[in-house]
Short mmCIF file of C-alpha atoms in Angstrom, two decimals:
data_model
loop_
_atom_site.label_atom_id
_atom_site.label_comp_id
_atom_site.label_asym_id
_atom_site.label_seq_id
_atom_site.Cartn_x
_atom_site.Cartn_y
_atom_site.Cartn_z
CA MET A 28 136.55 -29.02 -27.59
CA LYS A 29 135.54 -32.52 -28.75
CA GLU A 30 139.04 -33.74 -27.98
CA LEU A 31 138.17 -33.54 -24.27
CA ILE A 32 135.15 -35.86 -24.52
CA PRO A 33 137.06 -39.16 -24.05
CA GLU A 34 138.87 -37.73 -21.03
CA ILE A 35 135.64 -36.46 -19.48
CA GLU A 36 134.19 -39.96 -19.86
CA ALA A 37 137.38 -41.44 -18.34
CA ALA A 38 137.05 -38.96 -15.46
CA ALA A 39 133.48 -40.14 -14.86
CA SER A 40 134.79 -43.70 -14.45
CA VAL A 41 137.32 -42.54 -11.87
CA VAL A 42 134.78 -40.43 -9.97
CA HIS A 43 132.30 -43.31 -9.83
CA GLN A 44 134.88 -45.51 -8.13
CA PHE A 45 134.48 -43.33 -5.06
CA VAL A 46 131.07 -41.59 -5.21
CA ASN A 47 127.68 -42.32 -6.73
CA PRO A 48 126.02 -40.12 -9.37
CA THR A 49 124.04 -37.29 -7.82
CA PRO A 50 120.30 -37.09 -8.50
CA ILE A 51 118.43 -34.67 -10.73
CA LEU A 52 115.49 -32.94 -9.03
CA GLU A 53 112.29 -31.53 -10.49
CA SER A 54 109.33 -29.76 -8.91
CA ASP A 55 105.88 -29.13 -10.41
CA ASN A 56 105.59 -25.92 -8.40
CA LEU A 57 108.91 -24.65 -9.67
CA ASN A 58 108.05 -25.62 -13.25
CA LYS A 59 104.82 -23.61 -13.00
CA LYS A 60 106.70 -20.63 -11.57
CA ILE A 61 109.26 -20.71 -14.37
CA GLY A 62 106.82 -21.60 -17.15
CA GLY A 63 108.76 -24.64 -18.33
CA ARG A 64 110.58 -27.72 -17.08
CA ILE A 65 113.66 -27.08 -14.97
CA PHE A 66 116.00 -29.80 -13.71
CA LEU A 67 118.39 -29.24 -10.81
CA LYS A 68 121.56 -31.32 -10.57
CA ALA A 69 121.92 -31.90 -6.82
CA GLU A 70 125.69 -31.68 -6.37
CA ASN A 71 125.06 -30.71 -2.74
CA TYR A 72 124.38 -34.44 -2.25
CA GLN A 73 128.08 -35.16 -2.74
CA PRO A 74 129.76 -36.42 0.45
CA THR A 75 131.72 -33.15 0.50
CA GLY A 76 128.66 -30.98 -0.20
CA SER A 77 129.76 -29.69 -3.63
CA PHE A 78 130.94 -30.70 -7.11
CA LYS A 79 134.57 -29.84 -6.35
CA LEU A 80 135.58 -33.38 -5.44
CA ARG A 81 135.04 -34.45 -9.06
CA GLY A 82 137.96 -32.43 -10.37
CA ALA A 83 140.09 -33.24 -7.34
CA LEU A 84 139.53 -36.99 -7.69
CA TYR A 85 140.46 -37.02 -11.35
CA ALA A 86 143.45 -34.70 -10.99
CA ILE A 87 144.90 -36.76 -8.14
CA SER A 88 144.23 -40.00 -10.03
CA LYS A 89 146.62 -38.78 -12.75
CA LEU A 90 149.56 -38.40 -10.34
CA SER A 91 152.42 -40.89 -10.30
CA THR A 92 153.20 -43.17 -7.36
CA GLU A 93 156.15 -40.91 -6.52
CA GLN A 94 153.97 -37.80 -6.56
CA LEU A 95 151.35 -39.46 -4.38
CA ALA A 96 154.03 -40.40 -1.86
CA LYS A 97 155.03 -36.71 -1.49
CA GLY A 98 151.51 -35.33 -1.20
CA VAL A 99 149.38 -32.59 -2.71
CA VAL A 100 148.64 -28.94 -2.00
CA ALA A 101 145.62 -26.81 -2.87
CA TYR A 102 144.38 -23.29 -2.23
CA SER A 103 140.68 -22.64 -1.84
CA SER A 104 137.98 -20.52 -0.25
CA GLY A 105 136.51 -23.76 1.10
CA ASN A 106 134.76 -26.22 -1.21
CA HIS A 107 137.80 -27.10 -3.34
CA ALA A 108 139.79 -27.67 -0.16
CA ILE A 109 137.15 -30.09 1.10
CA GLY A 110 137.16 -31.86 -2.26
CA VAL A 111 140.94 -32.20 -2.31
CA ALA A 112 140.93 -33.44 1.29
CA PHE A 113 138.38 -36.11 0.35
CA ALA A 114 140.25 -37.08 -2.82
CA ALA A 115 143.63 -37.19 -1.07
CA SER A 116 142.16 -39.48 1.57
CA SER A 117 140.66 -41.67 -1.17
CA PHE A 118 144.08 -42.08 -2.84
CA LYS A 119 145.88 -42.37 0.50
CA THR A 120 148.06 -39.30 0.04
CA LYS A 121 148.63 -36.28 2.29
CA ALA A 122 146.92 -32.96 1.58
CA THR A 123 148.14 -29.50 2.59
CA LEU A 124 145.37 -26.94 2.21
CA ILE A 125 145.70 -23.16 2.04
CA ILE A 126 142.39 -21.65 3.15
CA PRO A 127 141.20 -18.18 4.25
CA LYS A 128 141.28 -17.44 7.96
CA ASP A 129 137.63 -16.33 7.76
CA ILE A 130 136.43 -19.63 6.28
CA PRO A 131 132.99 -20.70 7.60
CA GLN A 132 133.34 -22.91 10.66
CA LYS A 133 131.38 -25.80 9.15
CA LYS A 134 133.72 -25.96 6.17
CA LEU A 135 136.75 -25.80 8.46
CA GLU A 136 135.44 -28.68 10.54
CA ARG A 137 134.80 -30.74 7.39
CA ILE A 138 138.37 -30.18 6.21
CA LYS A 139 139.75 -31.15 9.61
CA SER A 140 137.79 -34.40 9.51
CA PHE A 141 140.11 -35.63 6.72
CA ASN A 142 143.27 -34.95 8.78
CA ALA A 143 144.69 -32.55 6.21
CA GLU A 144 147.39 -30.04 7.10
CA ILE A 145 145.91 -26.53 7.17
CA ILE A 146 147.59 -23.21 6.41
CA PHE A 147 145.53 -20.03 6.76
CA TYR A 148 145.83 -16.97 4.54
CA ASP A 149 144.45 -13.43 4.73
CA ARG A 150 142.26 -12.59 1.72
CA ASN A 151 143.31 -8.94 1.91
CA ILE A 152 147.06 -9.43 2.23
CA ASP A 153 148.29 -12.83 1.07
CA VAL A 154 148.53 -14.22 -2.45
CA ARG A 155 147.46 -17.82 -2.04
CA GLU A 156 148.78 -18.85 -5.45
CA GLU A 157 152.29 -17.76 -4.44
CA MET A 158 151.95 -19.64 -1.16
CA GLY A 159 150.99 -22.80 -3.05
CA GLU A 160 153.84 -22.51 -5.54
CA LYS A 161 156.32 -22.01 -2.71
CA LEU A 162 155.18 -25.21 -0.99
CA CYS A 163 155.47 -27.13 -4.24
CA LYS A 164 159.08 -26.01 -4.65
CA GLU A 165 160.07 -26.53 -1.01
CA LYS A 166 158.39 -29.89 -0.37
CA GLY A 167 157.91 -31.33 -3.83
CA LEU A 168 154.13 -31.32 -3.48
CA SER A 169 151.78 -31.52 -6.47
CA LEU A 170 149.44 -28.57 -6.93
CA ILE A 171 145.77 -29.47 -7.45
CA LYS A 172 144.32 -26.37 -9.06
CA PRO A 173 140.71 -25.39 -8.31
CA TYR A 174 139.75 -24.78 -11.95
CA ASP A 175 142.47 -23.78 -14.42
CA ASP A 176 143.71 -27.29 -15.19
CA LEU A 177 142.53 -29.78 -17.85
CA HIS A 178 142.30 -32.71 -15.44
CA THR A 179 140.25 -30.65 -12.98
CA ILE A 180 138.00 -29.41 -15.80
CA CYS A 181 137.44 -32.93 -17.14
CA GLY A 182 136.64 -34.14 -13.64
CA GLN A 183 134.00 -31.44 -13.31
CA GLY A 184 132.69 -32.44 -16.72
CA SER A 185 131.74 -35.83 -15.32
CA CYS A 186 128.70 -34.00 -13.91
CA ALA A 187 127.41 -33.45 -17.47
CA PHE A 188 128.17 -37.08 -18.38
CA GLU A 189 125.75 -38.07 -15.61
CA ILE A 190 123.13 -35.52 -16.73
CA ILE A 191 123.01 -36.94 -20.24
CA LYS A 192 122.64 -40.47 -18.87
CA GLN A 193 119.90 -39.44 -16.43
CA LEU A 194 117.63 -37.31 -18.63
CA ASP A 195 115.50 -38.71 -21.44
CA VAL A 196 114.46 -35.29 -22.70
CA SER A 197 116.29 -32.78 -24.90
CA ILE A 198 117.97 -29.94 -23.03
CA ASP A 199 117.64 -26.48 -24.56
CA SER A 200 119.59 -24.46 -21.94
CA ALA A 201 121.99 -24.97 -19.06
CA VAL A 202 122.85 -22.40 -16.39
CA ILE A 203 126.03 -23.13 -14.44
CA CYS A 204 127.39 -21.45 -11.30
CA ALA A 205 130.78 -19.88 -12.03
CA GLY A 206 133.74 -18.78 -9.94
CA GLY A 207 136.89 -19.61 -11.90
CA GLY A 208 134.87 -21.26 -14.66
CA GLY A 209 136.03 -24.88 -14.35
CA LEU A 210 132.58 -26.37 -13.82
CA ALA A 211 131.20 -24.37 -16.74
CA ALA A 212 134.10 -25.47 -18.97
CA GLY A 213 133.67 -29.15 -18.11
CA ILE A 214 129.88 -29.26 -18.22
CA GLY A 215 129.72 -26.93 -21.23
CA THR A 216 132.12 -29.06 -23.25
CA TYR A 217 130.18 -32.27 -22.72
CA LEU A 218 126.72 -30.74 -23.13
CA ARG A 219 127.80 -28.93 -26.33
CA TYR A 220 128.96 -32.33 -27.65
CA ALA A 221 125.76 -34.16 -26.61
CA ALA A 222 123.32 -31.36 -27.51
CA PRO A 223 124.96 -29.12 -30.14
CA ASN A 224 122.18 -26.51 -30.14
CA ILE A 225 122.07 -26.02 -26.39
CA ARG A 226 122.34 -22.51 -24.91
CA LEU A 227 125.00 -22.32 -22.19
CA PHE A 228 125.25 -19.67 -19.46
CA THR A 229 127.47 -18.95 -16.51
CA ALA A 230 125.73 -17.65 -13.37
CA GLU A 231 127.32 -15.10 -11.03
CA PRO A 232 126.25 -12.65 -8.34
CA LYS A 233 126.01 -9.05 -9.49
CA GLY A 234 129.19 -7.14 -8.75
CA TRP A 235 131.24 -10.30 -9.24
CA ASP A 236 130.17 -10.98 -12.82
CA ASP A 237 133.61 -11.13 -14.43
CA HIS A 238 132.55 -13.98 -16.73
CA LYS A 239 129.60 -12.00 -18.06
CA GLU A 240 131.81 -8.97 -18.76
CA SER A 241 134.60 -11.08 -20.22
CA PHE A 242 132.26 -12.87 -22.64
CA ALA A 243 130.79 -9.53 -23.71
CA GLN A 244 134.23 -8.04 -24.36
CA LYS A 245 135.69 -11.31 -25.72
CA LYS A 246 138.67 -11.02 -23.39
CA ARG A 247 139.35 -11.74 -19.72
CA VAL A 248 138.16 -8.80 -17.64
CA ALA A 249 138.92 -8.56 -13.92
CA CYS A 250 136.22 -7.71 -11.42
CA GLN A 251 136.95 -4.49 -9.54
CA ASN A 252 134.66 -5.29 -6.61
CA THR A 253 136.30 -5.83 -3.22
CA THR A 254 133.14 -6.25 -1.14
CA ILE A 255 132.59 -9.84 -0.02
CA GLY A 256 128.90 -10.67 -0.35
CA ILE A 257 127.02 -13.79 0.64
CA CYS A 258 128.46 -15.91 -2.20
CA ASP A 259 132.01 -16.37 -0.92
CA GLY A 260 132.43 -19.63 -2.85
CA VAL A 261 132.27 -18.02 -6.33
CA LEU A 262 134.07 -14.73 -5.77
CA THR A 263 136.96 -15.33 -8.17
CA PRO A 264 138.04 -11.90 -9.52
CA ILE A 265 138.82 -13.02 -13.09
CA PRO A 266 138.01 -16.07 -15.21
CA GLY A 267 140.75 -18.67 -15.46
CA GLU A 268 142.92 -18.39 -18.56
CA LEU A 269 142.25 -21.95 -19.69
CA THR A 270 138.63 -22.04 -18.60
CA PHE A 271 137.86 -18.78 -20.41
CA LYS A 272 139.38 -20.11 -23.62
CA ILE A 273 137.26 -23.25 -23.42
CA ASN A 274 134.10 -21.38 -22.47
CA MET A 275 134.53 -18.96 -25.38
CA GLN A 276 134.94 -21.87 -27.78
CA ASN A 277 131.79 -23.41 -26.35
CA ASN A 278 129.95 -20.10 -26.94
CA LEU A 279 128.87 -19.41 -23.39
CA SER A 280 127.09 -16.22 -22.31
CA GLY A 281 127.02 -14.71 -18.83
CA LEU A 282 124.16 -14.04 -16.42
CA ALA A 283 124.33 -12.08 -13.17
CA VAL A 284 121.78 -11.87 -10.38
CA SER A 285 121.15 -9.87 -7.22
CA GLU A 286 121.36 -11.29 -3.72
CA GLU A 287 117.59 -10.83 -3.47
CA TYR A 288 117.04 -13.59 -6.03
CA ILE A 289 119.81 -15.74 -4.55
CA LEU A 290 118.03 -15.68 -1.19
CA GLN A 291 114.76 -16.48 -2.95
CA ALA A 292 116.40 -19.45 -4.68
CA MET A 293 117.65 -20.72 -1.33
CA GLN A 294 114.12 -20.48 0.10
CA ILE A 295 112.61 -22.32 -2.86
CA SER A 296 115.26 -25.05 -2.61
CA TYR A 297 114.36 -25.58 1.04
CA HIS A 298 110.59 -25.54 0.57
CA GLU A 299 110.48 -27.67 -2.58
CA PHE A 300 113.32 -30.13 -1.93
CA ASN A 301 114.14 -29.77 1.79
CA ILE A 302 117.67 -28.73 0.79
CA LYS A 303 119.64 -26.01 2.56
CA LEU A 304 121.79 -24.58 -0.22
CA GLU A 305 124.72 -22.31 0.49
CA PRO A 306 124.36 -19.02 -1.43
CA SER A 307 127.08 -19.89 -3.96
CA GLY A 308 125.20 -23.03 -4.92
CA ALA A 309 121.93 -21.14 -5.47
CA VAL A 310 123.21 -18.61 -8.03
CA ALA A 311 122.20 -20.62 -11.12
CA LEU A 312 118.64 -21.15 -9.91
CA ALA A 313 118.51 -17.47 -8.92
CA CYS A 314 119.38 -16.45 -12.48
CA VAL A 315 116.53 -18.59 -13.79
CA LEU A 316 114.15 -16.98 -11.30
CA ASP A 317 115.19 -13.45 -12.29
CA LYS A 318 112.50 -12.54 -14.78
CA ASP A 319 114.16 -9.19 -15.55
CA ARG A 320 117.48 -10.62 -16.70
CA LYS A 321 118.67 -10.10 -20.28
CA SER A 322 119.76 -13.37 -21.87
#
Protein backbone atom coordinates (compact mmCIF):
# COMPACT_ATOMS: atom_id res chain seq x y z
CA MET A 1 0.00 0.00 0.00
CA LYS A 2 2.90 2.37 -0.74
CA GLU A 3 0.53 4.59 -2.69
CA LEU A 4 -0.97 5.72 0.63
CA ILE A 5 2.34 6.96 2.08
CA PRO A 6 2.18 10.51 0.63
CA GLU A 7 -1.39 10.90 1.87
CA ILE A 8 -0.50 9.65 5.35
CA GLU A 9 2.28 12.24 5.47
CA ALA A 10 -0.16 14.91 4.24
CA ALA A 11 -2.60 13.82 6.95
CA ALA A 12 0.13 14.27 9.57
CA SER A 13 0.55 17.88 8.44
CA VAL A 14 -3.18 18.50 8.84
CA VAL A 15 -3.35 16.81 12.25
CA HIS A 16 -0.38 18.82 13.53
CA GLN A 17 -2.17 22.06 12.71
CA PHE A 18 -4.54 21.29 15.57
CA VAL A 19 -2.79 18.90 18.00
CA ASN A 20 0.76 18.12 19.02
CA PRO A 21 2.41 14.71 18.53
CA THR A 22 1.72 12.37 21.43
CA PRO A 23 4.67 11.04 23.44
CA ILE A 24 6.15 7.56 23.44
CA LEU A 25 6.54 6.03 26.91
CA GLU A 26 8.99 3.44 28.19
CA SER A 27 9.44 1.82 31.59
CA ASP A 28 12.44 -0.16 32.88
CA ASN A 29 10.13 -2.25 35.05
CA LEU A 30 7.91 -3.10 32.12
CA ASN A 31 10.90 -3.91 29.93
CA LYS A 32 12.17 -6.35 32.56
CA LYS A 33 8.74 -7.95 32.84
CA ILE A 34 8.49 -8.41 29.08
CA GLY A 35 12.13 -9.33 28.53
CA GLY A 36 12.74 -6.66 25.89
CA ARG A 37 12.13 -3.01 25.11
CA ILE A 38 8.50 -1.98 24.71
CA PHE A 39 7.35 1.47 23.65
CA LEU A 40 3.82 2.72 24.28
CA LYS A 41 2.36 5.41 22.01
CA ALA A 42 0.30 7.52 24.42
CA GLU A 43 -2.73 8.41 22.30
CA ASN A 44 -4.69 8.87 25.53
CA TYR A 45 -2.83 12.21 25.74
CA GLN A 46 -4.87 13.52 22.81
CA PRO A 47 -7.25 16.32 23.84
CA THR A 48 -10.12 13.91 23.09
CA GLY A 49 -8.52 10.98 24.95
CA SER A 50 -8.00 8.72 21.92
CA PHE A 51 -6.48 8.47 18.44
CA LYS A 52 -9.85 8.88 16.72
CA LEU A 53 -9.51 12.61 16.15
CA ARG A 54 -6.66 11.96 13.69
CA GLY A 55 -8.92 10.34 11.12
CA ALA A 56 -11.73 12.79 11.80
CA LEU A 57 -9.49 15.82 11.31
CA TYR A 58 -8.13 14.58 8.01
CA ALA A 59 -11.48 13.38 6.67
CA ILE A 60 -13.16 16.70 7.46
CA SER A 61 -10.22 18.64 6.00
CA LYS A 62 -10.97 17.02 2.62
CA LEU A 63 -14.54 18.36 2.50
CA SER A 64 -15.49 21.24 0.23
CA THR A 65 -16.65 24.63 1.50
CA GLU A 66 -20.20 23.68 0.53
CA GLN A 67 -20.01 20.41 2.43
CA LEU A 68 -18.61 22.13 5.51
CA ALA A 69 -21.48 24.62 5.42
CA LYS A 70 -24.02 21.76 5.61
CA GLY A 71 -22.29 19.81 8.38
CA VAL A 72 -21.16 16.28 9.13
CA VAL A 73 -22.64 13.18 10.71
CA ALA A 74 -20.95 10.23 12.42
CA TYR A 75 -21.98 7.09 14.28
CA SER A 76 -19.85 5.80 17.12
CA SER A 77 -19.74 3.94 20.41
CA GLY A 78 -18.00 7.00 21.85
CA ASN A 79 -14.41 7.82 20.92
CA HIS A 80 -15.01 8.45 17.22
CA ALA A 81 -17.92 10.72 18.13
CA ILE A 82 -15.66 12.74 20.41
CA GLY A 83 -13.04 12.93 17.67
CA VAL A 84 -15.56 14.11 15.07
CA ALA A 85 -16.97 16.66 17.52
CA PHE A 86 -13.45 18.04 18.09
CA ALA A 87 -12.63 18.04 14.38
CA ALA A 88 -15.93 19.66 13.40
CA SER A 89 -15.33 22.40 15.94
CA SER A 90 -11.79 22.86 14.58
CA PHE A 91 -13.13 23.35 11.04
CA LYS A 92 -16.11 25.40 12.24
CA THR A 93 -18.76 23.01 10.95
CA LYS A 94 -21.74 21.40 12.69
CA ALA A 95 -21.60 17.77 13.83
CA THR A 96 -24.54 15.41 14.32
CA LEU A 97 -23.50 12.35 16.28
CA ILE A 98 -25.31 9.02 16.55
CA ILE A 99 -24.24 7.36 19.79
CA PRO A 100 -25.53 4.46 21.94
CA LYS A 101 -27.94 5.33 24.71
CA ASP A 102 -25.73 3.41 27.17
CA ILE A 103 -22.60 5.44 26.36
CA PRO A 104 -20.40 6.10 29.43
CA GLN A 105 -21.36 9.38 31.09
CA LYS A 106 -17.86 10.86 30.82
CA LYS A 107 -17.82 10.34 27.06
CA LEU A 108 -21.30 11.85 26.75
CA GLU A 109 -20.23 14.93 28.69
CA ARG A 110 -17.15 15.31 26.48
CA ILE A 111 -19.28 15.18 23.34
CA LYS A 112 -21.70 17.74 24.75
CA SER A 113 -18.81 20.11 25.46
CA PHE A 114 -18.39 20.61 21.69
CA ASN A 115 -22.06 21.59 21.20
CA ALA A 116 -22.73 18.77 18.77
CA GLU A 117 -26.24 17.55 18.03
CA ILE A 118 -26.78 14.13 19.63
CA ILE A 119 -29.03 11.28 18.48
CA PHE A 120 -29.16 8.13 20.61
CA TYR A 121 -29.51 4.61 19.28
CA ASP A 122 -30.19 1.23 20.90
CA ARG A 123 -27.36 -1.25 20.27
CA ASN A 124 -29.83 -4.16 20.31
CA ILE A 125 -32.45 -2.70 17.98
CA ASP A 126 -31.18 0.11 15.77
CA VAL A 127 -28.81 -0.04 12.81
CA ARG A 128 -26.68 3.06 13.24
CA GLU A 129 -25.31 2.90 9.70
CA GLU A 130 -28.83 3.17 8.30
CA MET A 131 -29.55 6.09 10.62
CA GLY A 132 -26.44 7.89 9.37
CA GLU A 133 -27.24 7.29 5.71
CA LYS A 134 -30.76 8.59 6.22
CA LEU A 135 -29.48 11.84 7.72
CA CYS A 136 -27.06 12.28 4.84
CA LYS A 137 -29.89 11.98 2.33
CA GLU A 138 -32.36 14.15 4.25
CA LYS A 139 -30.03 16.97 5.30
CA GLY A 140 -27.16 16.73 2.85
CA LEU A 141 -24.67 15.97 5.62
CA SER A 142 -21.28 14.38 4.95
CA LEU A 143 -20.66 11.04 6.64
CA ILE A 144 -17.38 10.75 8.54
CA LYS A 145 -16.83 7.01 8.83
CA PRO A 146 -15.11 5.61 11.92
CA TYR A 147 -12.70 3.36 10.00
CA ASP A 148 -13.73 2.11 6.55
CA ASP A 149 -12.63 5.20 4.59
CA LEU A 150 -9.25 6.04 3.04
CA HIS A 151 -9.10 9.55 4.50
CA THR A 152 -9.90 8.24 7.97
CA ILE A 153 -7.31 5.48 7.60
CA CYS A 154 -4.62 7.90 6.43
CA GLY A 155 -5.43 10.21 9.32
CA GLN A 156 -4.94 7.33 11.75
CA GLY A 157 -1.69 6.51 9.96
CA SER A 158 -0.29 9.86 11.08
CA CYS A 159 0.29 8.10 14.41
CA ALA A 160 2.92 5.87 12.75
CA PHE A 161 4.47 8.88 11.01
CA GLU A 162 5.12 10.30 14.48
CA ILE A 163 6.46 6.98 15.80
CA ILE A 164 9.10 6.78 13.08
CA LYS A 165 10.17 10.37 13.77
CA GLN A 166 10.33 9.80 17.53
CA LEU A 167 12.21 6.49 17.77
CA ASP A 168 15.88 6.09 16.90
CA VAL A 169 15.80 2.30 17.21
CA SER A 170 14.59 -0.37 14.80
CA ILE A 171 11.11 -1.72 15.50
CA ASP A 172 10.66 -5.47 15.15
CA SER A 173 6.95 -5.74 16.10
CA ALA A 174 3.89 -3.55 16.54
CA VAL A 175 0.68 -4.53 18.33
CA ILE A 176 -2.33 -2.34 17.53
CA CYS A 177 -5.75 -2.24 19.19
CA ALA A 178 -8.46 -3.11 16.66
CA GLY A 179 -12.19 -2.54 16.40
CA GLY A 180 -12.98 -1.86 12.75
CA GLY A 181 -9.31 -2.00 11.80
CA GLY A 182 -8.71 1.60 10.69
CA LEU A 183 -5.89 2.31 13.13
CA ALA A 184 -4.18 -0.96 12.22
CA ALA A 185 -4.55 -0.21 8.50
CA GLY A 186 -3.08 3.28 8.82
CA ILE A 187 -0.28 2.44 11.23
CA GLY A 188 0.45 -0.87 9.51
CA THR A 189 0.80 0.75 6.10
CA TYR A 190 3.30 3.34 7.27
CA LEU A 191 5.31 1.01 9.50
CA ARG A 192 5.49 -1.63 6.74
CA TYR A 193 6.89 1.11 4.46
CA ALA A 194 9.41 2.39 7.04
CA ALA A 195 10.40 -1.03 8.45
CA PRO A 196 9.68 -3.69 5.80
CA ASN A 197 10.50 -6.65 8.06
CA ILE A 198 8.31 -5.58 10.96
CA ARG A 199 5.76 -8.01 12.41
CA LEU A 200 2.30 -6.45 12.68
CA PHE A 201 -0.54 -7.62 14.92
CA THR A 202 -4.05 -6.54 15.73
CA ALA A 203 -5.11 -6.82 19.38
CA GLU A 204 -8.65 -7.74 20.44
CA PRO A 205 -10.45 -9.06 23.52
CA LYS A 206 -11.24 -12.77 23.41
CA GLY A 207 -14.74 -13.40 22.15
CA TRP A 208 -14.54 -10.33 19.93
CA ASP A 209 -11.52 -11.43 17.91
CA ASP A 210 -13.01 -11.14 14.43
CA HIS A 211 -9.75 -9.82 12.99
CA LYS A 212 -7.80 -12.79 14.29
CA GLU A 213 -10.32 -15.24 12.80
CA SER A 214 -10.57 -13.30 9.55
CA PHE A 215 -6.80 -13.26 9.04
CA ALA A 216 -6.64 -16.99 9.76
CA GLN A 217 -9.39 -17.76 7.24
CA LYS A 218 -8.24 -15.08 4.76
CA LYS A 219 -11.76 -13.69 4.53
CA ARG A 220 -13.93 -11.40 6.66
CA VAL A 221 -15.52 -13.43 9.44
CA ALA A 222 -18.21 -11.95 11.69
CA CYS A 223 -18.04 -12.32 15.45
CA GLN A 224 -21.01 -14.23 16.85
CA ASN A 225 -20.63 -12.88 20.39
CA THR A 226 -23.41 -10.63 21.69
CA THR A 227 -22.12 -10.16 25.23
CA ILE A 228 -20.75 -6.67 25.86
CA GLY A 229 -17.58 -6.94 27.93
CA ILE A 230 -15.40 -4.23 29.40
CA CYS A 231 -13.94 -3.18 26.03
CA ASP A 232 -16.96 -1.41 24.54
CA GLY A 233 -14.76 0.78 22.33
CA VAL A 234 -13.46 -2.08 20.14
CA LEU A 235 -16.50 -4.34 19.88
CA THR A 236 -16.97 -4.10 16.12
CA PRO A 237 -18.51 -7.42 14.96
CA ILE A 238 -16.62 -7.70 11.65
CA PRO A 239 -13.53 -6.06 10.15
CA GLY A 240 -14.19 -3.23 7.74
CA GLU A 241 -14.17 -4.22 4.08
CA LEU A 242 -11.50 -1.69 3.12
CA THR A 243 -9.48 -2.02 6.31
CA PHE A 244 -9.39 -5.81 6.02
CA LYS A 245 -8.12 -5.59 2.45
CA ILE A 246 -5.33 -3.23 3.50
CA ASN A 247 -4.43 -5.25 6.59
CA MET A 248 -4.22 -8.46 4.55
CA GLN A 249 -1.92 -6.77 2.06
CA ASN A 250 0.24 -5.57 4.95
CA ASN A 251 0.39 -9.17 6.27
CA LEU A 252 -1.08 -8.59 9.71
CA SER A 253 -1.82 -11.38 12.17
CA GLY A 254 -4.34 -11.32 15.01
CA LEU A 255 -3.92 -11.62 18.78
CA ALA A 256 -6.69 -11.99 21.35
CA VAL A 257 -6.50 -11.64 25.11
CA SER A 258 -8.67 -12.27 28.16
CA GLU A 259 -10.11 -9.54 30.35
CA GLU A 260 -7.76 -10.73 33.11
CA TYR A 261 -4.75 -9.47 31.17
CA ILE A 262 -6.59 -6.32 30.07
CA LEU A 263 -7.18 -5.42 33.71
CA GLN A 264 -3.54 -6.21 34.46
CA ALA A 265 -2.45 -3.90 31.64
CA MET A 266 -4.61 -1.12 33.06
CA GLN A 267 -2.99 -1.58 36.48
CA ILE A 268 0.52 -1.51 35.02
CA SER A 269 -0.29 1.61 33.03
CA TYR A 270 -1.42 3.35 36.20
CA HIS A 271 1.50 2.24 38.37
CA GLU A 272 4.24 2.82 35.79
CA PHE A 273 2.95 5.92 33.99
CA ASN A 274 0.17 7.30 36.23
CA ILE A 275 -2.24 6.81 33.33
CA LYS A 276 -5.81 5.60 33.75
CA LEU A 277 -6.46 3.71 30.52
CA GLU A 278 -9.92 2.69 29.45
CA PRO A 279 -10.07 -1.08 28.81
CA SER A 280 -10.23 -0.70 25.02
CA GLY A 281 -6.98 1.25 25.07
CA ALA A 282 -5.20 -1.42 27.13
CA VAL A 283 -5.82 -4.40 24.81
CA ALA A 284 -2.53 -4.11 22.90
CA LEU A 285 -0.43 -3.99 26.07
CA ALA A 286 -2.50 -6.86 27.46
CA CYS A 287 -1.62 -9.01 24.44
CA VAL A 288 2.07 -8.33 25.02
CA LEU A 289 1.68 -9.30 28.68
CA ASP A 290 -0.07 -12.57 27.84
CA LYS A 291 2.80 -15.02 27.94
CA ASP A 292 0.56 -17.90 26.81
CA ARG A 293 -0.53 -16.32 23.54
CA LYS A 294 0.35 -17.95 20.22
CA SER A 295 1.89 -15.46 17.81
